[in-house]
Amino acid sequence: MTHKYILGMALAVSAGVAHGNLITNGSFEDSSFAVPSWVSLSAGSTVLDGWTVFGNGIDYIGSLWEASDGDHTLDLNMAGAGGGVSQEIATTIGWIYTVEFDLSANMFGAPSPKLMSVGAAGESEAFSFDYQTQEASSGDPKWQHISWTFVATEELSTIAFTGLNASAYGASIDNVSVDGAAPVPAPGALAIGLGSIGLLGARRRR
């Protein structure tokens, strides 16, 4: 067994198989109506292709501030905390998925920082954006790229983005993708592969 072959097995355990973007309409460009500046969307709305609005609703942003990709973004707060959007995607149980998105804020009102969370498969993580410290403006929202991973527990997983501020001015998201599915390594599998590489190297040195 060659050194390259063992290394390939170890990397395969950790890397798995890459997939394309599983999210529909990740930049919120496709909807059933045009938005010149902004419009509020209430719970249950599906006018954004692929997405469902929940909770206290969201604001669909047009020209109010610069998008990170395309012409539209979302403000996850319409009327306080608990509003957001979700989308269901096909997943493989036990595989790792990486959710990526750009984060900024509605900088036209307090508070700062703006708070939001992303969640799927019973896992979630909160993120914040301080538009005052970042000196964000409508012409330069200072978008930050965020990456978050989860392990699928069902064949269908719901990705949810939720606004956490008790305010009508919330966190803004854009350019959402879910990529890079890979199987979770079996316990000790990667260690065994890397250990074999070390053993082979030791034998060669002898």
Short mmCIF file of C-alpha atoms in Angstrom, two decimals:
data_model
loop_
_atom_site.label_atom_id
_atom_site.label_comp_id
_atom_site.label_asym_id
_atom_site.label_seq_id
_atom_site.Cartn_x
_atom_site.Cartn_y
_atom_site.Cartn_z
CA MET A 1 0.00 0.00 0.00
CA THR A 2 1.58 3.27 -1.09
CA HIS A 3 1.91 6.48 0.92
CA LYS A 4 -0.26 8.35 -1.60
CA TYR A 5 -3.00 5.71 -1.39
CA ILE A 6 -3.21 5.88 2.42
CA LEU A 7 -3.20 9.69 2.31
CA GLY A 8 -6.01 9.59 -0.26
CA MET A 9 -8.11 7.38 2.03
CA ALA A 10 -7.56 9.72 4.99
CA LEU A 11 -8.52 12.79 2.96
CA ALA A 12 -11.58 10.99 1.58
CA VAL A 13 -12.78 10.30 5.12
CA SER A 14 -12.50 13.98 6.03
CA ALA A 15 -13.56 15.59 2.75
CA GLY A 16 -16.35 13.35 1.46
CA VAL A 17 -18.23 14.32 -1.69
CA ALA A 18 -18.92 17.92 -2.73
CA HIS A 19 -22.36 18.98 -3.95
CA GLY A 20 -23.61 22.15 -5.63
CA ASN A 21 -25.72 24.83 -3.99
CA LEU A 22 -28.92 23.28 -2.63
CA ILE A 23 -30.69 26.60 -1.94
CA THR A 24 -33.27 28.08 -4.29
CA ASN A 25 -33.23 31.86 -4.81
CA GLY A 26 -30.40 32.46 -2.34
CA SER A 27 -30.07 36.15 -3.28
CA PHE A 28 -33.84 36.78 -3.09
CA GLU A 29 -34.00 38.05 -6.67
CA ASP A 30 -36.97 35.94 -7.74
CA SER A 31 -40.35 37.02 -6.44
CA SER A 32 -43.88 37.54 -7.69
CA PHE A 33 -43.61 41.35 -7.61
CA ALA A 34 -41.10 44.17 -8.02
CA VAL A 35 -39.89 46.12 -4.96
CA PRO A 36 -38.59 49.65 -5.65
CA SER A 37 -37.52 50.38 -2.06
CA TRP A 38 -38.92 47.88 0.48
CA VAL A 39 -42.10 46.03 1.40
CA SER A 40 -43.20 44.12 4.50
CA LEU A 41 -44.03 40.41 4.22
CA SER A 42 -46.13 38.69 6.88
CA ALA A 43 -45.97 35.12 8.18
CA GLY A 44 -47.00 32.54 5.62
CA SER A 45 -45.95 34.62 2.61
CA THR A 46 -44.32 32.62 -0.20
CA VAL A 47 -43.84 35.43 -2.72
CA LEU A 48 -40.06 34.90 -2.51
CA ASP A 49 -39.46 31.80 -4.62
CA GLY A 50 -38.29 28.90 -2.46
CA TRP A 51 -38.78 30.73 0.85
CA THR A 52 -41.55 30.87 3.47
CA VAL A 53 -41.88 33.83 5.86
CA PHE A 54 -42.64 32.98 9.50
CA GLY A 55 -43.14 34.58 12.92
CA ASN A 56 -43.33 38.37 13.06
CA GLY A 57 -42.52 38.75 9.38
CA ILE A 58 -39.68 40.40 7.45
CA ASP A 59 -38.98 43.36 5.19
CA TYR A 60 -38.09 42.61 1.58
CA ILE A 61 -35.51 45.22 0.58
CA GLY A 62 -35.08 46.70 -2.88
CA SER A 63 -33.13 49.95 -3.29
CA LEU A 64 -33.00 50.92 0.41
CA TRP A 65 -29.36 49.73 0.68
CA GLU A 66 -26.85 47.99 -1.56
CA ALA A 67 -27.21 44.22 -1.83
CA SER A 68 -24.19 41.95 -1.59
CA ASP A 69 -25.40 39.98 -4.63
CA GLY A 70 -28.02 41.15 -7.11
CA ASP A 71 -30.53 43.86 -6.20
CA HIS A 72 -32.45 42.56 -3.17
CA THR A 73 -31.84 41.64 0.47
CA LEU A 74 -33.90 40.87 3.56
CA ASP A 75 -34.34 42.66 6.88
CA LEU A 76 -35.21 39.79 9.25
CA ASN A 77 -37.23 42.11 11.53
CA MET A 78 -40.57 43.55 10.50
CA ALA A 79 -42.26 43.96 13.89
CA GLY A 80 -39.88 42.69 16.54
CA ALA A 81 -37.98 39.50 17.29
CA GLY A 82 -38.99 36.12 15.94
CA GLY A 83 -39.53 36.92 12.27
CA GLY A 84 -37.60 35.25 9.50
CA VAL A 85 -37.54 33.00 6.46
CA SER A 86 -37.09 29.28 5.98
CA GLN A 87 -36.49 26.84 3.16
CA GLU A 88 -36.62 23.04 3.07
CA ILE A 89 -33.84 21.18 1.25
CA ALA A 90 -33.09 17.52 0.54
CA THR A 91 -30.32 16.17 2.77
CA THR A 92 -28.64 12.87 3.57
CA ILE A 93 -28.85 11.70 7.18
CA GLY A 94 -25.48 11.90 8.92
CA TRP A 95 -23.91 14.23 6.37
CA ILE A 96 -22.39 17.62 7.13
CA TYR A 97 -23.76 20.71 5.33
CA THR A 98 -22.25 24.18 5.22
CA VAL A 99 -24.59 27.18 5.21
CA GLU A 100 -23.01 30.39 3.92
CA PHE A 101 -24.54 33.85 3.75
CA ASP A 102 -23.67 37.55 3.88
CA LEU A 103 -24.68 39.57 6.94
CA SER A 104 -25.27 43.29 7.42
CA ALA A 105 -28.03 45.35 9.04
CA ASN A 106 -30.83 47.82 8.64
CA MET A 107 -28.82 50.87 9.69
CA PHE A 108 -31.79 53.27 9.71
CA GLY A 109 -32.71 52.60 13.34
CA ALA A 110 -31.54 51.23 16.70
CA PRO A 111 -30.37 49.05 18.28
CA SER A 112 -26.83 48.11 17.38
CA PRO A 113 -25.64 45.41 17.11
CA LYS A 114 -28.28 43.61 15.10
CA LEU A 115 -28.81 39.99 16.11
CA MET A 116 -29.97 36.97 14.13
CA SER A 117 -29.66 33.20 14.13
CA VAL A 118 -29.38 30.44 11.55
CA GLY A 119 -30.66 26.97 12.34
CA ALA A 120 -31.28 23.50 10.92
CA ALA A 121 -31.68 19.91 12.19
CA GLY A 122 -32.10 21.01 15.79
CA GLU A 123 -28.90 23.06 15.76
CA SER A 124 -28.59 26.85 15.65
CA GLU A 125 -26.10 29.66 16.17
CA ALA A 126 -26.55 33.38 16.73
CA PHE A 127 -24.56 36.06 14.89
CA SER A 128 -24.38 39.82 15.29
CA PHE A 129 -23.52 42.83 13.17
CA ASP A 130 -22.64 46.19 14.76
CA TYR A 131 -23.40 48.68 12.02
CA GLN A 132 -22.14 51.60 14.11
CA THR A 133 -18.71 50.09 14.77
CA GLN A 134 -18.52 48.95 11.14
CA GLU A 135 -19.61 52.42 9.98
CA ALA A 136 -22.05 50.76 7.60
CA SER A 137 -24.18 52.91 5.31
CA SER A 138 -26.83 52.32 2.67
CA GLY A 139 -24.17 52.80 -0.01
CA ASP A 140 -21.66 50.57 1.78
CA PRO A 141 -23.36 48.06 4.13
CA LYS A 142 -20.02 46.40 4.96
CA TRP A 143 -21.32 42.90 4.28
CA GLN A 144 -19.64 40.14 6.31
CA HIS A 145 -19.43 36.58 5.02
CA ILE A 146 -20.70 33.97 7.51
CA SER A 147 -20.22 30.19 7.40
CA TRP A 148 -22.05 27.67 9.61
CA THR A 149 -22.33 23.88 9.53
CA PHE A 150 -24.89 21.33 10.69
CA VAL A 151 -25.33 17.55 10.52
CA ALA A 152 -28.53 16.37 8.84
CA THR A 153 -30.82 14.15 10.90
CA GLU A 154 -33.60 13.77 8.31
CA GLU A 155 -33.93 13.39 4.55
CA LEU A 156 -35.45 16.89 4.48
CA SER A 157 -33.89 19.72 6.50
CA THR A 158 -35.37 23.18 7.05
CA ILE A 159 -32.90 26.06 7.00
CA ALA A 160 -34.22 28.99 9.04
CA PHE A 161 -32.93 32.56 9.45
CA THR A 162 -34.46 34.41 12.40
CA GLY A 163 -34.25 38.05 13.53
CA LEU A 164 -33.57 38.39 17.28
CA ASN A 165 -33.86 42.13 17.97
CA ALA A 166 -36.93 43.58 19.69
CA SER A 167 -37.09 46.23 16.99
CA ALA A 168 -38.42 46.90 13.52
CA TYR A 169 -34.82 47.41 12.36
CA GLY A 170 -33.01 44.11 12.17
CA ALA A 171 -30.17 42.11 10.72
CA SER A 172 -29.97 41.87 6.93
CA ILE A 173 -28.98 38.74 4.97
CA ASP A 174 -28.17 38.05 1.33
CA ASN A 175 -26.35 35.58 -0.92
CA VAL A 176 -27.39 32.38 0.88
CA SER A 177 -26.01 28.99 -0.14
CA VAL A 178 -25.85 25.46 1.24
CA ASP A 179 -22.91 23.52 -0.14
CA GLY A 180 -20.25 20.93 0.49
CA ALA A 181 -22.11 17.93 1.88
CA ALA A 182 -19.79 15.29 3.34
CA PRO A 183 -20.29 12.19 5.50
CA VAL A 184 -19.39 12.54 9.16
CA PRO A 185 -16.18 10.52 9.71
CA ALA A 186 -16.69 7.32 11.71
CA PRO A 187 -15.09 7.55 15.18
CA GLY A 188 -11.38 6.91 14.85
CA ALA A 189 -11.48 6.42 11.08
CA LEU A 190 -9.44 9.50 10.27
CA ALA A 191 -7.05 8.80 13.14
CA ILE A 192 -6.48 5.26 11.83
CA GLY A 193 -5.74 6.57 8.34
CA LEU A 194 -3.34 9.22 9.57
CA GLY A 195 -1.77 6.73 11.97
CA SER A 196 -1.09 4.38 9.06
CA ILE A 197 0.66 7.21 7.24
CA GLY A 198 2.87 7.85 10.26
CA LEU A 199 3.65 4.14 10.60
CA LEU A 200 4.59 3.88 6.94
CA GLY A 201 6.86 6.91 7.29
CA ALA A 202 8.53 5.36 10.33
CA ARG A 203 9.15 2.10 8.43
CA ARG A 204 10.70 4.02 5.56
CA ARG A 205 13.00 5.90 7.90
CA ARG A 206 14.16 2.58 9.36
#
